[in-house]
Amino acid sequence: MNVKPAFEVPFERSGVLVPGLPILPHGTERHPIPGMGSRAVPVSKGDTITLLDRDGMQPAEMVFFSPDRSSDAAMLGTQGHGRPEGLITTLANGSASGKKVLRALEIAGFDIGKGDAIRAFADGSRPGDMVHFVAESDGLLIVAAPGKAMRPEDNNPPTDIILYIQRSAPGLEKPDVGPPDPLADPLKDFNIQPGNAHSYEVKAGEFIQIVDIRGRECSDFQAFSRRALDQGIEREIDPTTTRSLMGSLYPQPGIFSKYWSVDQEPLIEIVQDTCGRHDTFGLACTARYYEDLGYPGHVNCSDNINKDLDQYGIKPRGGWPAINFFFNTMLDDTNAIGMDDPWSRPGDFVLLRALTDLVCVSTGCPCDIDPANGWNPTDIQVRTYKATEDFKRSYGYRKSAEADVEETKKTAFHDCFARHTRDFVEYNGYWLPNTMTNHGAIAEYWACRDKVAVMDLSPLRKYEVVGPDAEELMQLCVTRNMKKLSVGQVVYTAMCYEHGGMIDDGTVYRLGETNFRWIGGNDTSGLWLQEQALKRNMNVWVRNSTDQLHNIAVQGRHSRDILSKIFWTPPQQPTIDELPWFRLSVARVGDVQGTSVVISRTGYSGELGYEIFCHPKDAVEIFDRVWEVGQEYGIAPLGLGALDMLRIEGGLIFAGSEFDDQTDPFEAGIGFTVPLKSKTDDFIGRAAIEERKAHPHRKLVGFEIEGGTVPSPGDCVRVGKAQVGEITSAMKSPILGKVIALGRISVTHAIVGADIEIGQLDGQQKRLKAKIVPFPHFDPTKERVKGMYAEATVPNAAE
C-alpha cells in the first residue's frame, strides 16, 4: 500500500519553529539508508515497518530473521522473492554501512544467503512513495538500497531509502534520549549531567569526543599539560594565544586546527566538528555572573571545575578561561558580546586529539536563565578512544536545516591532488586543494593563463532531472529557455525564488529529450527542483547524482590538445576538436572499450577549457592520463586560491559574493541569462524580475583601484559621506598589474569612468581612490574562452 503520511514535523513552541530539531511521533524511529548502503535494525512483534523512497525510482530489498535464525517474508505479512541478490551484492560493495551490517549478522549468526527477500519499489516509484509492513515476531531486519555505479551519460543514481520503525509498545513515557553509538570502542565513556564537571587523563595521540546528546547544550573544556603539572607548573589551553596563532575565532578541522598554551605549545587539535559554532571569548560561567543577574548561589561551571581539578593540585580561579563547545557567541556593531541558542543538534560532537599527555576537564553547563543552553540544560557525553583509531578530519555538513549531518568527504580526485599539496580546505562538504606545495596561487594562476592547469570541481552539485515533464520543470525553475536547448547542448542560467532573488547559478546539460542534468553550486537548488516537482504534481524525477559524478576541469590554451590525445568519441558525437563552446560529448579513454566520461566545453577560468565528468571509481585513471599527456604542455595543478583570481579577472560571479537570495540576476551582472523577450513562458520569479529590471536599484560594476591596497569584500563604496554600494570581490591582477574589484552600487552612480572611493576602517577614516570600469576586466570579448589566443597579449610569467 502506498500512502504519504507526515512522519516528521519541525519542533515548534509559541510560534518559534526549529527545523533542525524534527519531531517524530512517540515511539517512532528514523533510520536513513544511503544509496548502495544497508542497515540492520532489531524489531519486535507488532512493530510497523515503513520504507520511504524519498526521491523515487530507488528499489529497496529487505530480509527479516527471527530469533531461531529462520527467514520468511510471511513474518512481515508479505510474499518473498527468493534469494536476496540485491542485498547480498550491496553488502559486498565495501561500504561503511555494509561493514556494520555484516558485523551484526556475524554476531547474530544469521546467514544472509538463506534470507527470504522482500522487495519494494521494484517497478518504479514516485518521490515520497511509502510501503508498510507489520512484524509478526521479534527479529532482526536488514534493509538495503541496492544500486550500481552510474555511468556519466546515464541518469540512474542510487539514492536514499528512509526506514521508519513505529514501536508497538513504546511505553507510556517518552524514552530518554541517549547518546549516539560510539565512533569506536571507547577507552572511557561517561555522562556529565548539567551542573557537574568531570576531569580525566588522556595520553598523547588519544582522541576525545564531546557529545551534545540532546542538542543546544554547552560544555566548557580545558586541558593541562601533564608534563608541566608534574613540574608544578600550570599550562593549559590559552584562548588568546590560540586565536592569535590560528588566525580565527576558534580552530577548525584542517591545517589550522590546534589549541595552544601561553607558552605556544600545541596541546590538542580538533579532528571532527559536526556543529561548527563555539566560543573562545568568555569565561566558563562564574558565581559572579549569576550574582550580578540576581541569582546568588547558582551552581556554575567555574566552581565545578575548581572542585574537580583540586585532586591534581591545580589552584582555583574565580573564572576559568575555557573552550566553550557549542556556545553561540555573537559580536554586534557596538562591539558588545552577546549570545543566543547554540547551533548544536542532538548527537552533535567535537572530536579532539591529544598532542601530549593531558589532564582534561569537561562540564555540563547549568545555565538556565538565558539562551546559552536553549533555556533547558541537558547532559553531555564524553568518550576517549585509542591513539591507533583512524578518524578522518571532517566538518559536519547538511544539505538543508532539516537534513542529516554528513562528514566532509574526499572527492575521488583528492589523492591525486594530495600528491601536490597538504593545503586542503572545506568547501560545501568536501575537501578541496587551496594552494599547491612548491607552486603557490600566483604560479598556478600563470600556468592556467600561459599553458594549462587542472583543478578539482567535484563538489559542484549534480541533479538528474528525468521524465515526461522534465522540460516543463526546468522551464519553470530556471531563467533560460529550455525549449531552445538541443540534446548535447549546455547553457548557463540562473535559478530564482518568487521575489526574484537568486537561489543559485549553474549549468543545464541536455542529455536527451526528457533527460536534463542540473549542475549548481549548492544543494538548495537541487532541493528546490524536487520541491517544485512535488508541489505541482509533475511527472518527473529529480535525483541527486553528486556522488556518482566527480569532475576535473582542464583549462588553458593547451587543454584541447591534451584532451584530443586522450579521448575517443563515437561517430554520432563531436570529437574534442569539433566540440564548440557550451556543448558536451560522451567520450571514452582511448577507444570504444575505454572508460566512459562526459566532456563539456565549459569552465570557470576565462580560458579555453573543458570539464571531464566520470564515476568516482575511474577518477584516478582519468587524472593520471590527463597528467601524463599534459607534461608535454607544462600542466600544473590549480587550487581554490588561484581559481578565485582567475574568475574575478574574468568577471565570473560567485555565490555569497556577487549574488545571494536578495540579489536578482540583473543586479548580479548576469542579466543575459534572463531572456525576457524570447522566453515567453512564465518561470518562477519572472514577475518580480521584470519589475526589478524596470526599476533597478543596484548594478554590478568593475573597479580599478589606485595603489596596491586590495579592498576586502564588504568594504563600502562611497560618494562623499554617503555609502552607495559595496565591494563583492577584489584582487591584485597579475596579468593587468593593477588592483581590480567587482562590486554592487546604486544605478545613480554606476557610470563607467566615474571616480569613486572605497571606504575602510569605519568607512570614513580611510579611502581608496577608484574608478568604475567595464567588466570583465580581462578578455572582455571572450576571445580566449573561444580559443582565439593572441600571443603578444600574454606577458611572460617570469618577466
Tab-separated table of C-alpha atoms in Angstrom, residues 149-154 412-413 548-550 552 563 565-570 576 585-599 612-626:
chain	number	residue	atom	x	y	z
A	149	ALA	CA	27.780	2.803	-10.387
A	150	MET	CA	26.116	5.332	-12.681
A	151	ARG	CA	27.838	5.935	-15.997
A	152	PRO	CA	28.373	9.655	-16.688
A	153	GLU	CA	25.964	9.640	-19.627
A	154	ASP	CA	23.203	7.893	-17.618
A	412	ALA	CA	37.529	10.917	-5.969
A	413	PHE	CA	40.403	13.107	-7.209
A	548	GLN	CA	28.163	9.434	-8.811
A	549	LEU	CA	29.781	12.158	-10.926
A	550	HIS	CA	33.082	13.721	-9.968
A	552	ILE	CA	38.034	17.907	-13.055
A	563	LEU	CA	42.111	16.004	-24.339
A	565	LYS	CA	45.063	12.874	-27.476
A	566	ILE	CA	43.253	11.006	-24.692
A	567	PHE	CA	39.583	10.652	-25.578
A	568	TRP	CA	37.792	8.807	-28.353
A	569	THR	CA	34.258	9.821	-29.318
A	570	PRO	CA	31.729	7.724	-31.260
A	576	ILE	CA	37.184	17.102	-28.865
A	585	SER	CA	30.262	14.940	-25.846
A	586	VAL	CA	30.080	11.405	-24.478
A	587	ALA	CA	33.601	10.046	-24.824
A	588	ARG	CA	35.866	7.174	-23.805
A	589	VAL	CA	39.504	6.864	-22.881
A	590	GLY	CA	41.477	5.593	-25.855
A	591	ASP	CA	38.888	3.695	-27.860
A	592	VAL	CA	35.416	2.197	-27.865
A	593	GLN	CA	36.352	-0.142	-24.991
A	594	GLY	CA	37.710	2.621	-22.751
A	595	THR	CA	36.362	4.240	-19.605
A	596	SER	CA	33.239	6.327	-20.169
A	597	VAL	CA	33.199	10.075	-19.485
A	598	VAL	CA	31.138	13.140	-20.333
A	599	ILE	CA	33.175	16.127	-21.534
A	612	ILE	CA	35.557	15.928	-17.550
A	613	PHE	CA	32.862	14.036	-15.614
A	614	CYS	CA	33.437	10.435	-14.587
A	615	HIS	CA	32.332	7.935	-11.977
A	616	PRO	CA	34.469	8.214	-8.814
A	617	LYS	CA	35.920	4.728	-9.347
A	618	ASP	CA	37.516	5.968	-12.584
A	619	ALA	CA	38.877	9.264	-11.257
A	620	VAL	CA	42.493	8.243	-10.694
A	621	GLU	CA	42.714	6.748	-14.179
A	622	ILE	CA	41.320	9.933	-15.747
A	623	PHE	CA	43.593	12.246	-13.751
A	624	ASP	CA	46.703	10.176	-14.474
A	625	ARG	CA	46.050	10.200	-18.212
A	626	VAL	CA	45.495	13.961	-18.230
